[in-house]
XYZ file of C-alpha atoms in Angstrom:
764
model
C -130.424 -17.014 -94.407
C -128.826 -20.353 -93.510
C -131.203 -22.566 -91.553
C -129.750 -22.548 -88.072
C -131.679 -24.838 -85.732
C -130.954 -24.407 -82.063
C -131.948 -26.809 -79.337
C -132.189 -25.086 -75.969
C -131.768 -27.188 -72.812
C -134.249 -27.175 -69.998
C -134.339 -24.005 -67.900
C -131.790 -23.960 -65.081
C -131.883 -21.804 -61.966
C -129.592 -18.784 -61.975
C -128.500 -16.393 -59.298
C -130.643 -13.292 -58.946
C -129.184 -10.029 -60.151
C -128.297 -7.810 -57.203
C -130.198 -4.505 -57.279
C -128.988 -1.115 -56.317
C -128.672 -0.707 -52.578
C -129.685 2.925 -52.739
C -130.295 5.087 -49.739
C -133.345 5.960 -48.808
C -174.446 -12.317 -52.274
C -176.726 -12.113 -53.758
C -179.336 -9.366 -54.128
C -179.986 -7.751 -57.533
C -177.652 -4.955 -58.564
C -179.150 -1.480 -59.024
C -179.243 0.074 -62.399
C -177.864 3.178 -62.966
C -125.451 12.978 -45.960
C -122.450 14.891 -44.183
C -118.891 15.298 -45.418
C -119.397 16.417 -48.982
C -116.211 16.911 -51.022
C -114.490 20.259 -51.046
C -115.921 22.728 -53.565
C -114.667 22.465 -57.095
C -114.867 25.002 -59.859
C -116.596 23.804 -62.981
C -115.332 25.545 -66.045
C -117.837 26.590 -68.622
C -117.321 24.259 -71.565
C -116.354 25.584 -74.933
C -119.163 25.260 -77.417
C -118.776 22.061 -79.394
C -118.279 22.428 -83.108
C -121.231 21.079 -85.037
C -120.721 17.878 -86.947
C -120.732 18.303 -90.684
C -124.078 17.457 -92.218
C -124.582 16.505 -95.804
C -127.572 18.617 -96.840
C -130.322 17.136 -98.924
C -130.721 19.054 -102.146
C -133.909 21.093 -102.317
C -136.561 19.527 -104.460
C -137.115 22.636 -106.536
C -139.674 21.057 -108.864
C -143.051 19.429 -109.016
C -142.639 15.687 -108.556
C -144.445 13.081 -110.564
C -146.649 10.657 -108.639
C -144.073 7.860 -109.053
C -141.186 10.088 -107.923
C -143.134 11.343 -104.913
C -144.218 7.850 -103.863
C -140.669 6.481 -104.050
C -139.185 9.418 -102.100
C -141.890 9.088 -99.452
C -141.222 5.342 -99.160
C -137.512 6.039 -98.739
C -138.158 8.633 -96.018
C -140.737 6.603 -94.099
C -138.566 3.451 -94.210
C -135.831 5.131 -92.153
C -135.572 4.146 -88.447
C -136.089 7.847 -87.609
C -137.908 9.456 -90.541
C -136.945 13.073 -91.215
C -140.284 14.831 -91.138
C -138.937 18.121 -92.524
C -137.841 16.261 -95.650
C -141.205 14.499 -95.792
C -143.010 17.832 -95.791
C -140.729 19.092 -98.577
C -141.764 16.133 -100.706
C -145.423 16.659 -99.879
C -145.130 20.326 -100.860
C -143.732 19.240 -104.248
C -146.499 16.666 -104.773
C -149.678 17.490 -106.621
C -152.731 17.290 -104.310
C -154.383 15.203 -107.008
C -151.713 12.518 -106.615
C -151.892 12.281 -102.828
C -154.874 9.940 -102.839
C -153.284 7.208 -104.945
C -149.951 7.558 -103.152
C -151.639 7.203 -99.755
C -153.604 4.174 -100.946
C -150.456 2.479 -102.227
C -148.451 3.125 -99.064
C -151.203 1.932 -96.733
C -152.214 -1.140 -98.744
C -148.641 -2.223 -99.566
C -146.557 -0.735 -96.738
C -143.530 -3.053 -97.166
C -142.076 -2.222 -93.759
C -143.360 1.366 -93.530
C -145.097 2.213 -90.218
C -148.659 2.777 -91.360
C -149.403 5.239 -88.559
C -146.941 7.659 -90.179
C -148.814 7.384 -93.474
C -152.108 7.983 -91.667
C -150.842 10.925 -89.622
C -148.983 12.767 -92.371
C -150.259 11.699 -95.789
C -153.874 10.748 -95.312
C -154.561 13.853 -93.234
C -152.923 16.016 -95.931
C -155.029 14.288 -98.597
C -158.164 14.900 -96.525
C -157.493 18.639 -96.496
C -157.982 18.772 -100.272
C -160.533 15.974 -100.728
C -161.992 15.025 -97.323
C -164.851 12.835 -98.503
C -162.618 10.740 -100.775
C -160.149 10.294 -97.913
C -162.962 9.276 -95.559
C -164.403 6.793 -98.042
C -160.982 5.198 -98.453
C -160.418 5.119 -94.693
C -163.732 3.309 -94.214
C -162.643 0.649 -96.721
C -159.467 -0.354 -94.883
C -159.774 -3.978 -93.717
C -157.772 -3.830 -90.476
C -159.942 -2.383 -87.696
C -157.335 -0.413 -85.779
C -155.815 1.035 -88.960
C -159.298 1.932 -90.207
C -160.192 3.643 -86.939
C -157.100 5.849 -86.908
C -157.434 6.633 -90.618
C -161.030 7.790 -90.167
C -159.946 9.929 -87.216
C -157.137 11.548 -89.224
C -159.515 12.331 -92.085
C -162.163 13.800 -89.769
C -159.529 15.937 -88.058
C -158.545 17.400 -91.423
C -162.188 17.854 -92.424
C -162.828 19.795 -89.209
C -160.351 22.459 -90.311
C -162.308 23.195 -93.478
C -165.885 22.237 -92.521
C -166.348 21.791 -88.753
C -170.097 21.201 -88.932
C -169.745 18.388 -91.463
C -166.987 16.799 -89.399
C -169.195 16.816 -86.296
C -172.099 15.338 -88.251
C -169.894 12.553 -89.562
C -168.361 11.762 -86.164
C -171.824 11.544 -84.605
C -172.606 8.515 -86.803
C -169.661 6.472 -85.557
C -169.656 3.952 -82.739
C -167.153 2.218 -80.486
C -163.435 2.721 -80.989
C -163.970 4.648 -84.240
C -166.175 7.199 -82.456
C -163.712 7.537 -79.583
C -160.700 8.138 -81.853
C -162.629 10.420 -84.198
C -163.838 12.733 -81.427
C -160.377 12.824 -79.896
C -158.903 14.113 -83.171
C -161.934 16.261 -84.029
C -161.934 18.195 -80.762
C -158.221 18.957 -81.075
C -158.788 20.316 -84.584
C -161.717 22.445 -83.410
C -159.706 23.741 -80.456
C -156.946 25.063 -82.716
C -159.280 27.819 -83.940
C -162.039 27.976 -81.338
C -161.369 26.214 -78.014
C -164.538 27.543 -76.416
C -166.526 26.245 -79.367
C -164.787 22.880 -79.061
C -165.883 22.600 -75.425
C -169.430 23.538 -76.409
C -169.458 20.805 -79.057
C -168.226 18.280 -76.512
C -170.979 19.168 -74.051
C -173.626 19.040 -76.779
C -172.700 15.800 -78.512
C -170.845 13.571 -76.043
C -171.888 11.715 -72.943
C -170.153 12.771 -69.695
C -167.938 9.696 -69.896
C -166.979 10.374 -73.534
C -166.406 14.047 -72.727
C -164.080 13.207 -69.850
C -161.693 11.608 -72.366
C -161.330 14.626 -74.650
C -162.006 17.940 -72.952
C -158.599 18.140 -71.253
C -156.850 18.059 -74.643
C -158.906 21.134 -75.583
C -157.806 22.910 -72.409
C -154.152 22.100 -73.170
C -154.442 23.619 -76.644
C -156.265 26.663 -75.218
C -153.475 27.171 -72.678
C -150.998 27.821 -75.494
C -152.914 30.919 -76.615
C -154.563 32.161 -73.420
C -153.575 30.322 -70.227
C -155.723 32.454 -67.940
C -158.862 31.799 -69.995
C -157.952 28.110 -70.105
C -157.672 28.091 -66.302
C -161.149 29.585 -65.935
C -162.587 27.006 -68.335
C -160.811 24.169 -66.530
C -162.366 25.114 -63.213
C -165.831 24.609 -64.713
C -165.121 21.039 -65.842
C -165.540 17.825 -63.856
C -162.409 16.561 -62.162
C -160.521 13.458 -63.189
C -156.998 12.087 -62.877
C -155.635 14.200 -65.758
C -156.395 17.431 -63.932
C -152.996 18.051 -62.311
C -151.095 17.450 -65.560
C -153.278 19.856 -67.543
C -153.249 22.416 -64.747
C -149.444 22.334 -64.653
C -149.397 22.826 -68.416
C -151.582 25.929 -68.075
C -149.331 27.441 -65.417
C -146.240 26.580 -67.449
C -147.628 28.515 -70.395
C -148.593 31.423 -68.129
C -145.122 31.504 -66.579
C -143.544 31.954 -70.014
C -144.933 35.490 -70.127
C -145.463 36.404 -66.458
C -143.858 33.965 -63.989
C -144.550 36.055 -60.889
C -148.268 36.317 -61.620
C -148.423 32.625 -62.445
C -146.642 31.695 -59.202
C -148.888 33.952 -57.151
C -152.008 32.335 -58.618
C -150.601 28.824 -58.275
C -150.016 29.342 -54.566
C -153.706 30.225 -54.170
C -154.929 26.853 -55.409
C -156.788 25.082 -52.638
C -156.043 21.511 -53.721
C -152.638 20.453 -52.391
C -151.737 18.129 -55.241
C -152.746 20.647 -57.913
C -150.937 23.463 -56.107
C -147.691 21.479 -55.936
C -147.856 20.485 -59.603
C -148.484 24.072 -60.690
C -145.708 25.512 -58.511
C -143.169 22.996 -59.796
C -144.036 23.834 -63.391
C -143.870 27.607 -62.822
C -140.474 27.339 -61.146
C -139.236 25.192 -64.009
C -140.151 27.935 -66.474
C -138.757 30.607 -64.128
C -135.411 28.768 -64.040
C -135.029 29.274 -67.779
C -135.334 33.026 -67.258
C -133.656 33.629 -63.877
C -132.302 30.453 -62.294
C -130.888 32.005 -59.070
C -134.228 33.651 -58.350
C -136.057 30.396 -59.094
C -133.765 28.484 -56.695
C -134.316 31.084 -53.981
C -138.071 30.855 -54.510
C -138.013 27.053 -54.293
C -136.280 27.273 -50.930
C -139.229 29.218 -49.515
C -141.212 25.987 -49.499
C -140.753 23.009 -47.204
C -140.764 19.243 -47.290
C -141.160 17.266 -50.479
C -142.376 20.261 -52.478
C -139.121 22.079 -51.704
C -137.063 19.070 -52.844
C -139.042 18.528 -56.043
C -139.130 22.206 -56.988
C -135.413 22.701 -56.302
C -134.561 19.554 -58.301
C -136.392 20.913 -61.330
C -134.751 24.310 -61.046
C -131.234 22.905 -60.716
C -131.704 20.522 -63.630
C -132.782 23.407 -65.849
C -130.014 25.689 -64.545
C -127.314 23.084 -65.219
C -128.327 22.888 -68.871
C -127.606 26.541 -69.627
C -125.004 27.471 -66.958
C -123.428 24.399 -65.395
C -120.654 26.274 -63.595
C -123.059 28.648 -61.837
C -125.388 25.806 -60.877
C -122.526 23.803 -59.357
C -121.213 26.813 -57.453
C -124.689 27.378 -56.026
C -124.970 23.732 -54.975
C -121.616 23.746 -53.174
C -122.377 27.025 -51.434
C -125.788 25.882 -50.169
C -125.896 25.881 -46.383
C -128.687 23.327 -46.082
C -127.234 19.843 -46.541
C -130.428 18.412 -48.006
C -130.538 21.245 -50.571
C -126.938 20.460 -51.560
C -127.793 16.808 -52.088
C -130.874 17.635 -54.118
C -128.908 20.026 -56.291
C -126.085 17.539 -56.875
C -128.516 14.814 -57.904
C -130.024 17.161 -60.489
C -126.726 18.568 -61.788
C -124.763 15.326 -62.169
C -126.365 14.052 -65.411
C -125.759 17.329 -67.256
C -122.226 17.659 -65.848
C -121.388 14.160 -67.097
C -122.733 14.892 -70.554
C -120.797 18.179 -70.695
C -117.464 17.223 -69.096
C -117.374 13.543 -68.188
C -113.723 13.555 -67.098
C -114.290 16.277 -64.484
C -117.526 14.701 -63.252
C -115.954 11.268 -62.834
C -112.948 12.712 -60.999
C -115.339 14.482 -58.638
C -117.127 11.205 -57.963
C -113.855 9.334 -57.429
C -113.037 11.704 -54.551
C -116.578 11.583 -53.143
C -116.960 9.922 -49.695
C -118.403 6.436 -49.798
C -122.119 6.686 -49.105
C -125.512 5.881 -50.548
C -125.456 9.314 -52.170
C -122.231 8.425 -53.989
C -123.893 5.292 -55.361
C -126.865 7.358 -56.489
C -124.719 10.042 -58.144
C -122.542 7.397 -59.791
C -125.581 5.728 -61.291
C -126.905 9.044 -62.546
C -123.565 9.941 -64.118
C -123.219 6.550 -65.723
C -126.677 6.727 -67.230
C -125.828 10.057 -68.840
C -122.395 8.867 -70.031
C -123.797 5.694 -71.582
C -126.040 7.905 -73.696
C -123.320 10.231 -74.933
C -120.251 7.935 -75.020
C -121.026 4.224 -74.455
C -117.420 3.127 -74.949
C -116.172 5.561 -72.298
C -118.888 4.264 -69.976
C -117.695 0.666 -70.505
C -114.079 1.613 -69.784
C -115.108 3.422 -66.617
C -117.198 0.510 -65.358
C -114.402 -1.975 -65.961
C -112.152 0.158 -63.748
C -114.583 -0.057 -60.799
C -113.993 -2.581 -57.986
C -116.292 -5.596 -57.877
C -119.513 -5.067 -55.971
C -123.039 -3.739 -56.158
C -122.047 -0.430 -57.726
C -120.251 -2.180 -60.573
C -123.097 -4.605 -61.223
C -125.619 -1.779 -61.358
C -123.313 0.258 -63.597
C -123.056 -2.646 -66.034
C -126.827 -2.961 -66.048
C -127.275 0.700 -66.973
C -124.726 0.478 -69.772
C -126.344 -2.600 -71.232
C -129.740 -0.911 -71.208
C -128.365 1.869 -73.392
C -125.907 -0.078 -75.516
C -128.278 -2.876 -76.527
C -130.002 -0.450 -78.878
C -126.998 1.574 -80.002
C -124.357 -1.158 -80.402
C -125.751 -4.656 -79.719
C -122.575 -6.426 -80.935
C -120.439 -4.651 -78.323
C -123.138 -5.218 -75.712
C -123.082 -8.945 -76.523
C -119.296 -9.013 -76.066
C -119.669 -7.307 -72.686
C -122.329 -9.782 -71.567
C -120.124 -12.704 -72.622
C -117.378 -11.538 -70.257
C -119.679 -11.553 -67.224
C -120.131 -14.534 -64.919
C -123.515 -16.319 -65.199
C -126.257 -14.634 -63.217
C -124.433 -11.316 -62.893
C -126.770 -9.472 -65.258
C -130.504 -9.367 -65.755
C -131.951 -11.835 -68.265
C -133.776 -8.880 -69.784
C -130.469 -7.578 -71.107
C -129.802 -10.880 -72.862
C -133.180 -10.681 -74.564
C -132.762 -7.060 -75.616
C -129.220 -7.527 -76.917
C -130.162 -10.666 -78.861
C -133.198 -9.015 -80.416
C -131.278 -5.970 -81.609
C -128.355 -8.082 -82.790
C -130.677 -10.407 -84.737
C -132.258 -7.423 -86.453
C -128.788 -6.712 -87.900
C -127.407 -10.249 -88.364
C -129.711 -13.174 -87.478
C -127.096 -15.916 -87.822
C -124.596 -14.030 -85.680
C -127.271 -13.529 -83.024
C -128.224 -17.220 -82.971
C -124.561 -18.236 -82.783
C -124.116 -15.907 -79.798
C -127.204 -17.356 -78.109
C -125.836 -20.887 -78.559
C -122.510 -19.830 -76.997
C -124.235 -18.841 -73.745
C -124.422 -21.150 -70.754
C -127.733 -23.051 -70.533
C -130.268 -21.382 -68.279
C -132.673 -18.485 -68.042
C -130.329 -15.994 -69.709
C -129.952 -18.216 -72.771
C -133.695 -18.783 -72.910
C -134.418 -15.061 -72.805
C -131.746 -14.397 -75.437
C -133.306 -16.959 -77.763
C -136.732 -15.360 -77.393
C -135.270 -11.974 -78.222
C -133.470 -13.259 -81.302
C -136.510 -15.143 -82.584
C -138.743 -12.116 -82.102
C -136.504 -10.170 -84.480
C -136.228 -13.064 -86.969
C -140.008 -13.420 -86.986
C -140.275 -9.899 -88.364
C -138.880 -11.133 -91.705
C -139.056 -14.957 -91.629
C -141.728 -16.011 -89.105
C -141.989 -19.598 -90.343
C -138.265 -20.186 -89.738
C -138.498 -18.526 -86.319
C -141.353 -20.872 -85.406
C -139.356 -23.857 -86.710
C -136.626 -23.036 -84.199
C -139.064 -22.278 -81.371
C -140.906 -25.562 -81.857
C -137.706 -27.523 -81.160
C -137.303 -26.117 -77.656
C -137.921 -28.939 -75.143
C -141.504 -29.064 -73.798
C -142.231 -26.895 -70.810
C -142.947 -23.324 -69.830
C -139.883 -22.053 -71.680
C -141.146 -23.491 -74.958
C -144.595 -21.988 -74.396
C -143.109 -18.532 -73.796
C -140.888 -18.803 -76.859
C -143.702 -19.932 -79.151
C -146.008 -17.216 -77.859
C -143.390 -14.564 -78.564
C -142.909 -15.768 -82.153
C -146.597 -16.220 -83.013
C -147.455 -12.778 -81.665
C -144.872 -11.187 -83.939
C -146.015 -13.349 -86.852
C -149.626 -12.313 -86.325
C -148.678 -8.661 -86.443
C -146.869 -9.202 -89.735
C -149.206 -11.616 -91.541
C -152.255 -12.708 -89.560
C -153.694 -15.010 -92.246
C -150.566 -17.138 -92.580
C -150.125 -17.259 -88.786
C -153.711 -18.503 -88.373
C -153.215 -21.053 -91.143
C -150.110 -22.384 -89.380
C -151.931 -22.567 -86.045
C -154.874 -24.484 -87.468
C -152.485 -27.050 -88.925
C -150.713 -27.797 -85.633
C -151.426 -31.298 -84.319
C -149.492 -31.002 -81.041
C -152.188 -29.879 -78.562
C -149.755 -28.302 -76.100
C -148.104 -26.367 -78.920
C -151.488 -25.236 -80.232
C -152.647 -24.091 -76.790
C -149.449 -22.129 -76.182
C -149.534 -20.400 -79.564
C -153.251 -19.592 -79.501
C -152.945 -17.397 -76.406
C -150.696 -14.873 -78.125
C -152.646 -14.837 -81.387
C -156.024 -14.156 -79.775
C -155.600 -10.371 -79.739
C -154.937 -9.868 -83.452
C -157.276 -12.658 -84.555
C -160.287 -11.481 -82.566
C -159.909 -7.910 -83.801
C -160.069 -9.028 -87.440
C -162.306 -12.121 -87.394
C -163.852 -12.798 -83.968
C -166.331 -15.385 -85.245
C -163.501 -17.438 -86.780
C -161.501 -17.125 -83.555
C -164.498 -18.306 -81.494
C -164.984 -21.287 -83.786
C -161.325 -22.230 -83.378
C -161.534 -21.800 -79.602
C -164.374 -24.316 -79.483
C -161.982 -26.961 -80.858
C -159.494 -26.501 -78.022
C -159.546 -28.966 -75.114
C -161.506 -27.834 -72.064
C -159.516 -26.085 -69.375
C -158.159 -22.756 -68.213
C -156.129 -22.134 -71.375
C -159.188 -22.517 -73.591
C -161.122 -20.207 -71.277
C -158.320 -17.651 -71.382
C -158.268 -17.731 -75.183
C -162.026 -17.240 -75.509
C -162.019 -14.505 -72.856
C -159.396 -12.613 -74.822
C -161.500 -13.009 -77.972
C -164.601 -11.761 -76.176
C -162.728 -8.740 -74.837
C -161.522 -7.635 -78.256
C -164.820 -8.464 -79.955
C -166.778 -6.371 -77.447
C -164.642 -3.314 -78.146
C -165.984 -3.398 -81.702
C -169.431 -4.955 -81.228
C -170.427 -5.513 -77.608
C -173.909 -6.747 -78.494
C -172.617 -9.510 -80.772
C -169.920 -10.535 -78.293
C -172.360 -10.773 -75.365
C -175.016 -12.529 -77.438
C -172.425 -15.216 -78.131
C -171.254 -15.295 -74.510
C -174.818 -15.880 -73.313
C -175.049 -19.034 -75.442
C -172.275 -20.658 -73.397
C -173.366 -23.388 -71.008
C -170.082 -24.125 -69.200
C -170.351 -22.136 -65.902
C -166.596 -21.595 -65.547
C -166.332 -20.408 -69.138
C -169.228 -17.963 -68.643
C -167.621 -16.633 -65.460
C -164.492 -15.853 -67.487
C -165.943 -14.664 -70.805
C -168.821 -12.403 -69.728
C -166.755 -10.153 -67.401
C -164.098 -9.835 -70.112
C -166.641 -8.660 -72.674
C -168.333 -6.332 -70.197
C -164.990 -4.846 -69.196
C -164.217 -3.960 -72.805
C -167.682 -2.474 -73.269
C -167.305 -0.451 -70.076
C -164.134 1.176 -71.408
C -166.295 2.720 -74.149
C -169.736 3.075 -72.553
C -169.753 2.336 -68.828
C -173.347 3.357 -68.119
C -174.710 0.999 -70.772
C -172.417 -1.741 -69.481
C -173.607 -1.132 -65.913
C -177.248 -1.399 -66.962
C -176.472 -4.672 -68.716
C -174.695 -6.073 -65.657
C -177.778 -5.322 -63.569
C -179.774 -7.722 -65.775
C -177.401 -10.665 -65.243
C -178.336 -13.406 -62.821
C -176.675 -13.143 -59.426
C -173.408 -15.005 -59.141
C -169.709 -14.873 -59.875
C -170.156 -13.719 -63.476
C -172.248 -10.735 -62.383
C -169.880 -9.818 -59.549
C -166.796 -9.943 -61.771
C -168.555 -7.997 -64.531
C -169.664 -5.327 -62.051
C -166.093 -4.830 -60.844
C -164.930 -4.506 -64.464
C -167.428 -1.681 -64.938
C -166.378 -0.028 -61.679
C -162.716 -0.127 -62.727
C -163.343 1.704 -66.026
C -166.142 4.046 -64.976
C -164.555 5.269 -61.738
C -161.446 6.546 -63.531
C -163.510 8.997 -65.571
C -166.671 9.614 -63.550
C -166.131 8.626 -59.911
C -169.268 10.423 -58.708
C -171.510 8.532 -61.140
C -169.815 5.260 -60.286
C -170.173 5.934 -56.571
C -173.921 6.447 -56.906
C -174.264 3.034 -58.564
C -171.889 1.146 -56.268
C -173.357 2.677 -53.099
C -176.598 0.824 -53.783
C -174.908 -2.600 -53.837
C -175.975 -4.843 -50.939
C -173.448 -5.361 -48.151
C -170.986 -8.107 -49.015
C -167.714 -8.778 -50.786
C -168.841 -7.116 -54.036
C -169.779 -3.895 -52.262
C -166.501 -3.929 -50.296
C -164.399 -4.311 -53.438
C -166.477 -1.857 -55.463
C -166.340 0.950 -52.891
C -162.600 0.374 -52.407
C -162.043 0.861 -56.160
C -164.212 3.984 -56.340
C -162.453 5.574 -53.368
C -159.043 4.826 -54.865
C -159.940 6.345 -58.248
C -161.703 9.380 -56.769
C -158.789 10.113 -54.439
C -156.488 11.023 -57.332
C -159.020 13.347 -58.986
C -160.873 15.031 -56.128
C -159.905 13.866 -52.625
C -162.284 16.273 -50.892
C -165.149 15.067 -53.048
C -164.296 11.469 -52.216
C -164.158 12.304 -48.501
C -167.574 13.960 -48.616
C -169.116 10.971 -50.406
C -167.633 8.434 -48.017
C -169.096 10.386 -45.116
C -172.589 9.613 -46.413
C -172.093 5.839 -46.300
C -173.536 3.779 -43.451
C -171.138 2.171 -40.987
C -169.809 -1.226 -41.854
C -166.965 -3.182 -43.375
C -167.368 -1.668 -46.843
C -167.239 1.880 -45.433
C -164.098 1.141 -43.401
C -162.444 -0.488 -46.416
C -163.291 2.481 -48.644
C -161.937 4.987 -46.110
C -158.796 2.847 -45.826
C -158.379 2.910 -49.604
C -158.740 6.701 -49.611
C -156.153 7.040 -46.820
C -153.676 4.773 -48.590
C -153.922 6.862 -51.770
C -153.580 10.212 -49.981
C -151.093 9.632 -47.170
C -148.037 10.451 -49.319
C -149.313 13.582 -51.067
C -152.274 14.803 -49.009
C -151.549 13.749 -45.417
C -153.860 16.375 -43.891
C -156.871 15.048 -45.799
C -155.746 11.465 -45.184
C -155.662 12.178 -41.445
C -159.265 13.376 -41.484
C -160.314 10.354 -43.518
C -158.562 7.897 -41.196
C -160.581 9.130 -38.214
C -163.699 7.726 -39.905
C -162.431 4.131 -39.834
C -164.472 2.310 -37.215
C -162.057 -0.532 -36.418
C -159.543 0.797 -33.872
C -156.549 -1.313 -34.936
C -157.138 -0.519 -38.594
C -157.521 3.185 -37.773
C -154.347 3.345 -35.674
C -152.278 1.559 -38.333
C -153.392 4.101 -40.924
C -152.690 7.038 -38.585
C -149.167 5.740 -37.903
C -148.494 5.466 -41.623
C -149.767 9.021 -42.185
C -147.544 10.355 -39.407
C -144.382 8.746 -40.820
C -145.056 9.993 -44.346
C -146.011 13.475 -43.153
C -142.849 13.799 -41.056
C -140.785 13.070 -44.170
C -142.649 15.743 -46.117
C -143.198 18.586 -43.653
C -141.931 17.899 -40.144
C -143.294 21.086 -38.550
C -146.891 20.545 -39.703
C -146.688 16.833 -38.954
C -145.535 17.409 -35.377
C -148.354 19.885 -34.777
C -150.881 17.296 -35.939
C -149.249 14.378 -34.128
C -149.391 16.171 -30.774
C -153.184 16.125 -30.871
C -153.753 12.978 -32.950
C -155.904 10.298 -31.244
C -153.063 7.762 -31.074
C -151.875 5.963 -27.945
C -148.877 7.707 -26.361
C -146.577 4.713 -26.814
C -147.241 4.732 -30.569
C -146.512 8.474 -30.762
C -143.224 7.987 -28.922
C -142.256 5.158 -31.263
C -142.984 7.312 -34.323
C -140.939 10.232 -32.964
C -138.026 7.968 -32.042
C -138.021 6.473 -35.538
C -138.098 9.957 -37.053
C -135.082 11.035 -34.975
C -133.068 7.977 -36.020
C -133.816 8.605 -39.712
C -132.423 12.140 -39.695
């Protein structure tokens, strides 16, 4: 490639892109719209003729190791590898050759995504020779690749020898243990989900178990959703519960939608009940869409809107004409709007000309803007050129600017050269700088010199800067030294720092050793500081001691502290003891306050109880407070009850306030009633009020009835009344009848009630 050096001027201010105007201490810590267009008839489209496909010839013979390796390289090098062809090649490959082929592809990938080799080849090898595959996986030098390879091998081993797989996984620690058990439990669940849950309870800590048992329930739901539901009810709650529960009811509805709906409506938890009902109606729509739509209309508020939207979207995919006729015949205006929003994308994909004509005749309104955006998004997927022509015919304004933005988002991947031409015709500041970066990156992946020439043709400013970063990120994939040569010539300032960080990060992913060698040879301190920040992640995962030694050579200041904190975080994910032993040798107070919480936070993501016990041994101060909050953040997402017990013993003060706020927020999404019960046991004070406020804020949109009860426990009157007003407004949008019943007896001043009701009337 011709050396094309580009000097980018200093960043200039640009006009902001207009968005869519759419409608609507210290004591010790304890241990542990009207006027819709006239109805139109949508004709059922004729089935499109399939495009001719050139079939791949069947293999029809046993391949040699060299033939198999080359065919697998060819398949895996494609942007979208054809897995059916991959499995054909694997079927024609001798099991005895799989080991050497896997070794070669992982150790010399030459552009092949190694995760595909791990997922498809190494796991297949492990089925025939699990111990050899495991031994090879353990020898891989890169930590993340090694961890996923071990997990893939253990998953395969579990299918032939579950006991041995469990024994092996028990010996692992850190990220390797976490990934191995995740894969192992899924393999066990394929044949014996109840046994998989028993193994989890026997071998894993509650925190470790919380990360894997829901995947077992999801697999169980495919074979016996009712049994899976019973098992789910016996497990601790966390924030994955609603997703898994909806999956169970979706599976149940495939065979008996009425029974599934009846049971879903009996669920006591509001959030879980809504998720299950929406999923059942989605499955019901595939079988009997009119009945599903009628059922959705039996509900009220947001649940009615969400359920009807799902039904209409599904209906439009298999009978667009009937779905549109239903929408236009609907007597409730809000139902008509909901249906139109859901139908428009499929209508545009099926018959763009008719859909666009319908929109052209649509009354000007926020709904028209919304439907136009939805149609354009669908059209830019199926026919980008038609989308461009349509946008260019629109009058200038917000709708046109947003339409251009949607097209560019799609076209930058599919046809970056055309997207670049479109961007070049726009006035400066009329499109998001993100689009310049995305277009330049995709264009440079095809033709680096053409991309750099296009970047140079742009007006100086933020858009040009972002475009250069995008182009250099792509160039760094194949020629990182040249990309850095260009980046280094950007004038000093924040723009140069961002550009260098983008290039060095890509370089480190491709060839860490040469990137580190380049960094160590840099004499410009500002350049070295900028580049080091983005190399810390990869470097500390592979050689944390070397990264720490380099960090010690950096000049004192926040950037050095940030670099070493990033190193400590990654180091602790692999070896928390070593990382914290190093951190405790630091004498700079500000550096300790940054590094120790980072290391503890990484440790807490793997073993929060151990991390909490360690934090309790730290001397009181900022480092201990920050570390404690890191533990709270990780632990409360998986085990809010255990976290609450620890945090509740904190002395009154800022740490306790922040800790209880975080626990209440995390617990609210998993078990709001449980969180409410716990908060009721806390003594009065600022931390209790803050925690109740956090619970209310997290529940007022989806669980207003529980939020209303919680808000009454806030001691400060102004704080309490503000939360009650917010609940009332949200509840009125969801379910006006229930909200009005509550508001009539709510302990709010009469003038506030009248203001809420007046606002609700004006929003209708």
